[in-house]
Amino acid sequence: MGEKLVEGRIVKGIAGFYYVQDESGILECKARGKFKKMGLVPMVGDRVLFSKQHAAIEDILPRTSELVRPTVSNVDQAVIVFAVRFPDPNMVLLDKMTVLAVKEGLDVVLVFNKVDLDDAESQLTQKLESIYGPTGFKVLTTCSVTGFQIEELKAMLKGKVSVFAGPSGVGKSSLLNAIEPGLALKTGAVSEKIQRGKHTTRHSELLELASGGFVVDTPGFTSLELKDLEADLLSSCFPDFEYYPGNCRFDDCLHMEEPDCRIREAVQAGKLSDSRYNSYVLILNEIRQYRRY
Ligand SMILES: Nc1nc2c(ncn2[C@@H]2O[C@H](COP(=O)(O)OP(=O)(O)O)[C@@H](O)[C@H]2O)c(=O)[nH]1
Ligand SMILES: [Mg+2]
Ligand SMILES: [Zn+2]
């Protein structure tokens, strides 16, 4: 007689053990040997069928997405966090992260944190909003210190699996703590350095929010590889470029030197952001660099 299998989700994996969560709690499980034979390695984020009696994962349900860094499956959205300043946003890095997220089929939420450090004179928040408004990405400006827009962020996470990404020091852990103080994530540059020193490999972990949804707090990453992205697909990962589809003289226009390019015209006319176009060119050149080898 087959025993009853229960559906759950892998929230953590350490040294061959998988922590599978369902409504009744978290159970430490082993994966059946058949997965190894199939060349299938269970991932954090996987929805699985497991046996409580044997503490064993019996089946892995089809994945909707698979991220490599951090290693998580079934992610719905990327919450890309940058500070309006301290540290100043690196726009190329930001745009690269959105490209990777779009390429993976994730929804993008852009969070500009530390709005308390902006001032009336520089209006950094407003500038960022004007650059990213036309992308159609969801944009939130937040402050984890005052709690500004924290409820809105919380609402966006509800019922979804979200990966928090962004450079170190922008306030990812602080935002998550503001959403749910019980998480008690370590914050501040110093504590992160200590954390890195202690654990040579950091495992990704899904954290469940009481308000609903799971989040992954990634350690900050600063360089991203775009090796497997084709040059001619890059502009489709810039949703603000898509307002001018198929209108360039050449169907395969890369929006660089080609004559009658609608994208470059839009940039020259001030309709498309210089900053976004600049990132596009730099990322395209990076992709071409890879292709040469
Ligand atoms: N002024 C200000 N500081 C913040 C804000 N959010 C986080 N911080 C500070 O920024 C530093 C880095 O925060 P942390 O959450 O560790 O950033 P992470 O590396 O992205 O996880 C800490 O010293 C926080 O106290 C904010 O909204 N405003
Ligand atoms: Mg952190
Ligand atoms: Zn073009």
CSV table of C-alpha atoms and ligand atoms in Angstrom, one decimal:
chain,number,residue,atom,x,y,z
A,1,MET,CA,0.0,0.0,0.0
A,2,GLY,CA,1.3,3.4,-0.9
A,3,GLU,CA,1.5,5.7,2.0
A,4,LYS,CA,0.1,9.2,2.0
A,5,LEU,CA,2.5,11.9,0.6
A,6,VAL,CA,2.2,15.5,1.7
A,7,GLU,CA,3.0,18.6,-0.3
A,8,GLY,CA,5.6,21.0,1.2
A,9,ARG,CA,8.4,23.4,0.3
A,10,ILE,CA,12.1,23.1,0.8
A,11,VAL,CA,13.1,26.1,2.8
A,12,LYS,CA,16.7,25.2,3.6
A,13,GLY,CA,19.3,22.7,2.6
A,14,ILE,CA,22.4,21.8,4.5
A,15,ALA,CA,24.8,18.9,3.7
A,16,GLY,CA,22.3,16.5,2.1
A,17,PHE,CA,19.5,17.4,4.5
A,18,TYR,CA,16.5,19.3,3.3
A,19,TYR,CA,14.1,21.2,5.6
A,20,VAL,CA,10.6,20.8,4.2
A,21,GLN,CA,7.9,23.1,5.4
A,22,ASP,CA,4.1,22.5,5.4
A,23,GLU,CA,1.2,23.9,7.5
A,24,SER,CA,2.2,21.8,10.4
A,25,GLY,CA,5.9,22.8,10.6
A,26,ILE,CA,9.3,22.0,9.3
A,27,LEU,CA,10.7,18.5,8.9
A,28,GLU,CA,14.3,17.5,8.3
A,29,CYS,CA,14.3,15.2,5.3
A,30,LYS,CA,16.6,13.1,3.1
A,31,ALA,CA,16.0,12.9,-0.7
A,32,ARG,CA,15.4,9.5,-2.3
A,33,GLY,CA,18.4,8.0,-4.2
A,34,LYS,CA,16.4,8.1,-7.4
A,35,PHE,CA,17.0,11.8,-7.8
A,36,LYS,CA,20.7,11.4,-8.0
A,37,LYS,CA,20.3,8.8,-10.7
A,38,MET,CA,18.1,11.2,-12.6
A,39,GLY,CA,20.7,14.0,-12.1
A,40,LEU,CA,18.2,16.0,-10.2
A,41,VAL,CA,19.4,17.9,-7.1
A,42,PRO,CA,16.7,19.2,-4.8
A,43,MET,CA,16.8,23.0,-4.5
A,44,VAL,CA,15.6,25.5,-1.8
A,45,GLY,CA,12.3,26.7,-3.1
A,46,ASP,CA,11.2,23.3,-4.5
A,47,ARG,CA,7.7,22.2,-4.0
A,48,VAL,CA,7.9,18.6,-3.1
A,49,LEU,CA,5.8,15.6,-2.1
A,50,PHE,CA,7.3,14.0,1.0
A,51,SER,CA,6.7,11.2,3.4
A,52,LYS,CA,6.5,12.3,7.0
A,53,GLN,CA,6.9,8.7,8.1
A,54,HIS,CA,10.2,8.2,6.3
A,55,ALA,CA,11.3,11.9,6.5
A,56,ALA,CA,12.0,11.5,2.8
A,57,ILE,CA,11.4,13.6,-0.3
A,58,GLU,CA,9.6,11.4,-2.8
A,59,ASP,CA,8.9,13.8,-5.7
A,60,ILE,CA,9.9,17.3,-6.9
A,61,LEU,CA,7.1,19.2,-8.6
A,62,PRO,CA,7.9,21.1,-11.8
A,63,ARG,CA,9.9,24.3,-11.2
A,64,THR,CA,8.6,27.6,-12.6
A,65,SER,CA,12.1,29.2,-12.3
A,66,GLU,CA,15.6,28.3,-11.3
A,67,LEU,CA,18.1,30.9,-10.1
A,68,VAL,CA,21.7,30.1,-9.8
A,69,ARG,CA,23.0,32.9,-7.5
A,70,PRO,CA,21.3,32.6,-5.0
A,71,THR,CA,20.3,29.0,-5.7
A,72,VAL,CA,16.5,29.0,-5.4
A,73,SER,CA,13.7,27.7,-7.4
A,74,ASN,CA,10.1,28.9,-8.0
A,75,VAL,CA,10.9,32.5,-7.3
A,76,ASP,CA,8.1,34.9,-8.4
A,77,GLN,CA,9.8,38.2,-8.1
A,78,ALA,CA,13.1,40.0,-7.6
A,79,VAL,CA,13.0,42.8,-5.1
A,80,ILE,CA,16.0,44.9,-6.2
A,81,VAL,CA,17.1,47.2,-3.4
A,82,PHE,CA,19.4,50.2,-3.8
A,83,ALA,CA,19.9,53.2,-1.5
A,84,VAL,CA,19.2,56.7,-2.9
A,85,ARG,CA,22.6,57.4,-1.4
A,86,PHE,CA,25.1,55.9,1.1
A,87,PRO,CA,26.0,54.0,-1.0
A,88,ASP,CA,25.2,55.9,-4.2
A,89,PRO,CA,23.4,53.7,-6.7
A,90,ASN,CA,25.5,52.1,-9.4
A,91,MET,CA,23.0,52.5,-12.2
A,92,VAL,CA,24.7,49.9,-14.5
A,93,LEU,CA,24.6,47.3,-11.8
A,94,LEU,CA,21.0,48.1,-11.0
A,95,ASP,CA,20.0,47.8,-14.7
A,96,LYS,CA,22.0,44.5,-15.0
A,97,MET,CA,20.0,43.1,-12.1
A,98,THR,CA,16.8,44.0,-13.8
A,99,VAL,CA,17.9,42.4,-17.0
A,100,LEU,CA,18.8,39.2,-15.2
A,101,ALA,CA,15.4,39.2,-13.4
A,102,VAL,CA,13.5,39.9,-16.6
A,103,LYS,CA,15.4,37.2,-18.4
A,104,GLU,CA,14.5,34.7,-15.7
A,105,GLY,CA,10.9,35.7,-16.1
A,106,LEU,CA,10.6,37.3,-12.7
A,107,ASP,CA,8.6,40.3,-11.8
A,108,VAL,CA,10.7,43.3,-10.7
A,109,VAL,CA,10.1,45.5,-7.7
A,110,LEU,CA,12.6,48.3,-7.5
A,111,VAL,CA,13.1,49.6,-4.0
A,112,PHE,CA,15.0,52.8,-3.3
A,113,ASN,CA,15.7,52.8,0.4
A,114,LYS,CA,17.1,55.4,2.7
A,115,VAL,CA,14.9,58.2,1.4
A,116,ASP,CA,15.6,60.0,4.7
A,117,LEU,CA,19.1,60.7,3.5
A,118,ASP,CA,17.8,62.6,0.4
A,119,ASP,CA,17.4,66.3,0.5
A,120,ALA,CA,15.3,69.0,-1.2
A,121,GLU,CA,18.3,70.2,-3.2
A,122,SER,CA,19.5,67.0,-4.8
A,123,GLN,CA,16.1,65.3,-5.2
A,124,LEU,CA,17.7,62.0,-5.8
A,125,THR,CA,14.5,60.1,-5.1
A,126,GLN,CA,12.6,62.1,-7.7
A,127,LYS,CA,15.4,61.5,-10.3
A,128,LEU,CA,15.3,57.8,-9.8
A,129,GLU,CA,11.5,57.7,-10.0
A,130,SER,CA,11.6,59.6,-13.3
A,131,ILE,CA,14.2,57.2,-14.8
A,132,TYR,CA,12.3,54.0,-13.7
A,133,GLY,CA,8.7,55.1,-14.1
A,134,PRO,CA,8.7,54.4,-17.8
A,135,THR,CA,10.1,50.9,-17.3
A,136,GLY,CA,6.8,49.7,-15.9
A,137,PHE,CA,8.7,48.0,-13.0
A,138,LYS,CA,7.0,48.5,-9.7
A,139,VAL,CA,8.9,51.3,-7.9
A,140,LEU,CA,8.9,51.9,-4.1
A,141,THR,CA,10.8,54.5,-2.2
A,142,THR,CA,11.3,53.4,1.4
A,143,CYS,CA,12.9,54.1,4.7
A,144,SER,CA,13.5,51.3,7.2
A,145,VAL,CA,14.2,53.8,9.9
A,146,THR,CA,10.9,55.7,9.8
A,147,GLY,CA,8.9,52.8,8.4
A,148,PHE,CA,8.0,54.9,5.3
A,149,GLN,CA,6.3,52.6,2.6
A,150,ILE,CA,7.0,49.5,4.6
A,151,GLU,CA,3.4,48.4,4.6
A,152,GLU,CA,3.3,48.8,0.8
A,153,LEU,CA,6.4,46.7,0.5
A,154,LYS,CA,4.9,44.1,2.8
A,155,ALA,CA,1.7,44.0,0.7
A,156,MET,CA,3.8,43.3,-2.5
A,157,LEU,CA,5.5,40.3,-0.9
A,158,LYS,CA,2.2,38.7,0.2
A,159,GLY,CA,1.7,35.2,-1.2
A,160,LYS,CA,4.9,35.3,-3.3
A,161,VAL,CA,8.4,34.0,-3.2
A,162,SER,CA,10.7,37.1,-3.4
A,163,VAL,CA,14.4,37.3,-3.7
A,164,PHE,CA,16.0,40.4,-2.1
A,165,ALA,CA,19.0,41.5,-4.2
A,166,GLY,CA,21.2,44.5,-4.1
A,167,PRO,CA,24.6,45.6,-3.0
A,168,SER,CA,25.8,45.4,0.5
A,169,GLY,CA,24.8,48.2,2.9
A,170,VAL,CA,21.7,49.4,1.0
A,171,GLY,CA,19.3,48.1,3.8
A,172,LYS,CA,18.0,44.8,2.6
A,173,SER,CA,18.1,43.1,6.0
A,174,SER,CA,16.9,46.3,7.7
A,175,LEU,CA,13.8,46.4,5.4
A,176,LEU,CA,13.0,42.7,6.1
A,177,ASN,CA,13.4,43.3,9.8
A,178,ALA,CA,11.1,46.3,9.5
A,179,ILE,CA,8.5,44.1,7.8
A,180,GLU,CA,8.9,41.4,10.3
A,181,PRO,CA,10.9,42.2,13.5
A,182,GLY,CA,10.9,38.5,14.4
A,183,LEU,CA,13.3,37.7,11.6
A,184,ALA,CA,16.1,39.5,13.6
A,185,LEU,CA,18.4,39.5,10.6
A,186,LYS,CA,21.9,40.9,11.2
A,187,THR,CA,22.3,44.4,9.8
A,188,GLY,CA,25.3,46.8,9.2
A,189,ALA,CA,28.5,46.3,7.3
A,190,VAL,CA,30.4,45.0,10.2
A,191,SER,CA,28.1,42.2,11.1
A,192,GLU,CA,28.0,41.1,7.5
A,193,LYS,CA,31.7,40.8,7.3
A,194,ILE,CA,31.7,38.7,10.5
A,195,GLN,CA,29.0,36.5,9.0
A,196,ARG,CA,30.9,36.0,5.8
A,197,GLY,CA,34.0,35.1,7.8
A,198,LYS,CA,32.2,32.5,9.9
A,199,HIS,CA,30.5,30.6,7.1
A,200,THR,CA,32.6,30.0,4.1
A,201,THR,CA,29.6,28.9,2.1
A,202,ARG,CA,26.3,30.7,2.7
A,203,HIS,CA,23.2,28.7,2.1
A,204,SER,CA,20.1,30.3,0.7
A,205,GLU,CA,17.2,30.0,3.0
A,206,LEU,CA,13.5,30.8,2.5
A,207,LEU,CA,12.1,32.9,5.3
A,208,GLU,CA,8.4,32.7,5.8
A,209,LEU,CA,6.6,36.0,6.6
A,210,ALA,CA,3.7,36.0,9.0
A,211,SER,CA,1.9,38.2,6.6
A,212,GLY,CA,2.2,35.6,3.9
A,213,GLY,CA,5.0,34.9,1.4
A,214,PHE,CA,8.6,33.8,1.5
A,215,VAL,CA,11.7,35.9,1.1
A,216,VAL,CA,15.3,35.2,0.5
A,217,ASP,CA,17.8,37.6,1.9
A,218,THR,CA,20.9,37.3,-0.3
A,219,PRO,CA,24.3,38.4,0.8
A,220,GLY,CA,25.2,41.4,-1.3
A,221,PHE,CA,26.6,40.7,-4.7
A,222,THR,CA,28.4,43.2,-6.8
A,223,SER,CA,29.3,41.5,-10.1
A,224,LEU,CA,26.9,39.7,-12.3
A,225,GLU,CA,27.5,37.6,-15.4
A,226,LEU,CA,25.4,37.8,-18.5
A,227,LYS,CA,27.2,35.1,-20.4
A,228,ASP,CA,24.2,33.2,-21.7
A,229,LEU,CA,22.2,36.2,-22.9
A,230,GLU,CA,22.1,36.9,-26.7
A,231,ALA,CA,22.9,40.4,-27.8
A,232,ASP,CA,19.7,40.6,-29.9
A,233,LEU,CA,17.6,39.7,-26.9
A,234,LEU,CA,19.0,42.4,-24.6
A,235,SER,CA,16.7,45.2,-25.6
A,236,SER,CA,13.7,43.0,-24.9
A,237,CYS,CA,14.9,43.0,-21.2
A,238,PHE,CA,14.6,46.8,-21.2
A,239,PRO,CA,10.8,47.2,-21.1
A,240,ASP,CA,11.0,51.0,-21.6
A,241,PHE,CA,12.7,50.3,-25.0
A,242,GLU,CA,9.7,48.3,-26.0
A,243,TYR,CA,7.5,51.4,-26.7
A,244,TYR,CA,9.4,51.6,-30.0
A,245,PRO,CA,9.1,48.1,-31.2
A,246,GLY,CA,10.1,47.1,-34.7
A,247,ASN,CA,10.3,50.7,-35.9
A,248,CYS,CA,14.0,50.8,-36.4
A,249,ARG,CA,15.1,50.6,-40.1
A,250,PHE,CA,16.7,47.2,-39.5
A,251,ASP,CA,14.8,44.4,-37.9
A,252,ASP,CA,17.9,43.2,-36.1
A,253,CYS,CA,18.9,46.7,-35.0
A,254,LEU,CA,21.1,46.7,-31.9
A,255,HIS,CA,20.5,50.4,-31.4
A,256,MET,CA,24.1,51.3,-31.7
A,257,GLU,CA,25.5,52.7,-35.0
A,258,GLU,CA,22.7,51.7,-37.2
A,259,PRO,CA,20.9,54.4,-39.3
A,260,ASP,CA,17.2,55.3,-38.5
A,261,CYS,CA,17.3,53.8,-35.0
A,262,ARG,CA,14.2,54.8,-33.1
A,263,ILE,CA,15.8,54.0,-29.7
A,264,ARG,CA,18.7,56.4,-30.3
A,265,GLU,CA,16.3,59.0,-31.6
A,266,ALA,CA,14.2,58.7,-28.5
A,267,VAL,CA,17.3,59.1,-26.3
A,268,GLN,CA,18.3,62.2,-28.3
A,269,ALA,CA,14.8,63.6,-28.0
A,270,GLY,CA,14.9,63.1,-24.2
A,271,LYS,CA,12.1,60.6,-24.3
A,272,LEU,CA,14.2,57.7,-23.2
A,273,SER,CA,16.6,58.0,-20.3
A,274,ASP,CA,20.3,58.6,-21.0
A,275,SER,CA,21.1,56.5,-17.9
A,276,ARG,CA,19.2,53.5,-19.2
A,277,TYR,CA,20.6,53.7,-22.7
A,278,ASN,CA,24.1,54.1,-21.3
A,279,SER,CA,23.6,50.8,-19.3
A,280,TYR,CA,22.2,49.1,-22.4
A,281,VAL,CA,25.4,50.0,-24.3
A,282,LEU,CA,27.7,48.9,-21.6
A,283,ILE,CA,25.9,45.6,-21.0
A,284,LEU,CA,25.7,44.9,-24.8
A,285,ASN,CA,29.5,45.5,-25.0
A,286,GLU,CA,30.0,43.1,-22.2
A,287,ILE,CA,28.0,40.4,-23.9
A,288,ARG,CA,29.9,40.9,-27.2
A,289,GLN,CA,33.1,40.6,-25.2
A,290,TYR,CA,32.1,37.1,-24.0
A,291,ARG,CA,31.0,36.1,-27.5
A,292,ARG,CA,34.5,36.7,-28.9
A,293,TYR,CA,36.0,33.8,-27.0
B,1,LIG,N1,19.5,56.3,7.1
B,1,LIG,C1,19.1,55.1,6.9
B,1,LIG,N2,19.9,54.0,7.1
B,1,LIG,C2,19.5,52.8,6.9
B,1,LIG,C3,18.2,52.6,6.3
B,1,LIG,N3,18.1,51.2,6.1
B,1,LIG,C4,19.2,50.7,6.6
B,1,LIG,N4,20.1,51.6,7.0
B,1,LIG,C5,21.4,51.4,7.6
B,1,LIG,O1,22.3,50.9,6.5
B,1,LIG,C6,23.2,50.0,7.0
B,1,LIG,C7,23.2,48.7,6.2
B,1,LIG,O2,21.9,48.1,6.4
B,1,LIG,P1,21.7,46.5,6.1
B,1,LIG,O3,20.3,46.2,6.4
B,1,LIG,O4,22.7,45.7,6.9
B,1,LIG,O5,22.0,46.4,4.6
B,1,LIG,P2,22.2,45.1,3.6
B,1,LIG,O6,23.7,44.9,3.5
B,1,LIG,O7,21.6,45.5,2.3
B,1,LIG,O8,21.4,44.0,4.3
B,1,LIG,C8,22.9,49.7,8.5
B,1,LIG,O9,23.8,50.5,9.2
B,1,LIG,C9,21.5,50.3,8.6
B,1,LIG,O10,21.2,50.7,9.9
B,1,LIG,C10,17.4,53.7,6.0
B,1,LIG,O11,16.2,53.6,5.5
B,1,LIG,N5,17.9,54.9,6.3
B,2,MG,MG,22.0,42.1,4.8
B,3,ZN,ZN,17.5,50.6,-33.2
